[in-house]
CSV table of C-alpha atoms in Angstrom, one decimal:
chain,number,residue,atom,x,y,z
A,5,UNK,CA,-8.2,-15.2,6.7
A,6,UNK,CA,-10.8,-13.0,5.1
A,7,UNK,CA,-10.5,-13.2,1.3
A,8,UNK,CA,-10.9,-9.4,1.0
A,9,UNK,CA,-8.1,-8.8,3.4
A,10,UNK,CA,-5.8,-11.3,1.7
A,11,UNK,CA,-6.5,-9.7,-1.7
A,12,UNK,CA,-5.6,-6.2,-0.3
A,13,UNK,CA,-2.4,-7.5,1.3
A,14,UNK,CA,-1.4,-9.2,-1.9
A,15,UNK,CA,-2.0,-6.1,-3.9
A,16,UNK,CA,0.9,-4.6,-2.0
A,17,UNK,CA,3.3,-7.1,-3.5
A,18,UNK,CA,4.8,-4.6,-5.8
A,19,UNK,CA,5.4,-2.1,-3.0
A,20,UNK,CA,7.2,-4.8,-0.9
A,21,UNK,CA,9.3,-5.8,-3.8
A,22,UNK,CA,10.3,-2.3,-4.6
A,23,UNK,CA,11.2,-1.5,-1.0
A,24,UNK,CA,13.1,-4.8,-0.6
A,25,UNK,CA,15.1,-4.0,-3.7
A,26,UNK,CA,15.9,-0.6,-2.2
A,27,UNK,CA,16.9,-2.0,1.2
A,28,UNK,CA,18.6,-5.3,0.2
A,29,UNK,CA,20.0,-4.6,-3.3
A,30,UNK,CA,20.6,-0.9,-2.8
A,31,UNK,CA,18.6,0.0,-5.9
A,32,UNK,CA,17.7,3.7,-6.3
A,33,UNK,CA,14.0,4.6,-6.4
A,34,UNK,CA,13.0,7.8,-8.0
A,35,UNK,CA,10.7,10.2,-6.3
A,36,UNK,CA,7.8,9.1,-8.6
A,37,UNK,CA,8.3,5.5,-7.5
A,38,UNK,CA,8.4,6.4,-3.8
A,39,UNK,CA,5.3,8.4,-4.2
A,40,UNK,CA,3.6,5.5,-5.9
A,41,UNK,CA,4.5,3.2,-3.1
A,42,UNK,CA,3.2,5.6,-0.5
A,43,UNK,CA,0.0,6.2,-2.5
A,44,UNK,CA,-0.7,2.5,-2.8
A,45,UNK,CA,0.0,1.9,0.9
A,46,UNK,CA,-2.3,4.8,2.0
A,47,UNK,CA,-5.0,3.5,-0.3
A,48,UNK,CA,-4.9,0.0,1.2
A,49,UNK,CA,-5.0,1.5,4.8
A,50,UNK,CA,-7.9,3.7,3.9
A,51,UNK,CA,-9.8,0.7,2.4
A,52,UNK,CA,-9.4,-1.1,5.7
A,53,UNK,CA,-10.8,1.7,7.9
A,54,UNK,CA,-14.3,1.2,9.2
A,55,UNK,CA,-17.1,3.5,7.9
A,56,UNK,CA,-17.8,6.7,9.9
A,57,UNK,CA,-21.0,6.3,12.0
A,58,UNK,CA,-22.5,9.6,10.8
A,59,UNK,CA,-21.8,8.9,7.1
A,60,UNK,CA,-24.9,8.8,4.9
A,61,UNK,CA,-24.9,7.1,1.5
């Protein structure tokens, strides 16, 4: 596996553990915690998207 992809997936470890606690252990997540999980997930997805062809640096 690509090392960059593996590092990005492993950075979601805290999101997976929080969601697993929510689903399996019935722990309550605050709105702030849910927002943080969503923000991290979106950031990882955006980091994986290819560059736009018309984008200039």
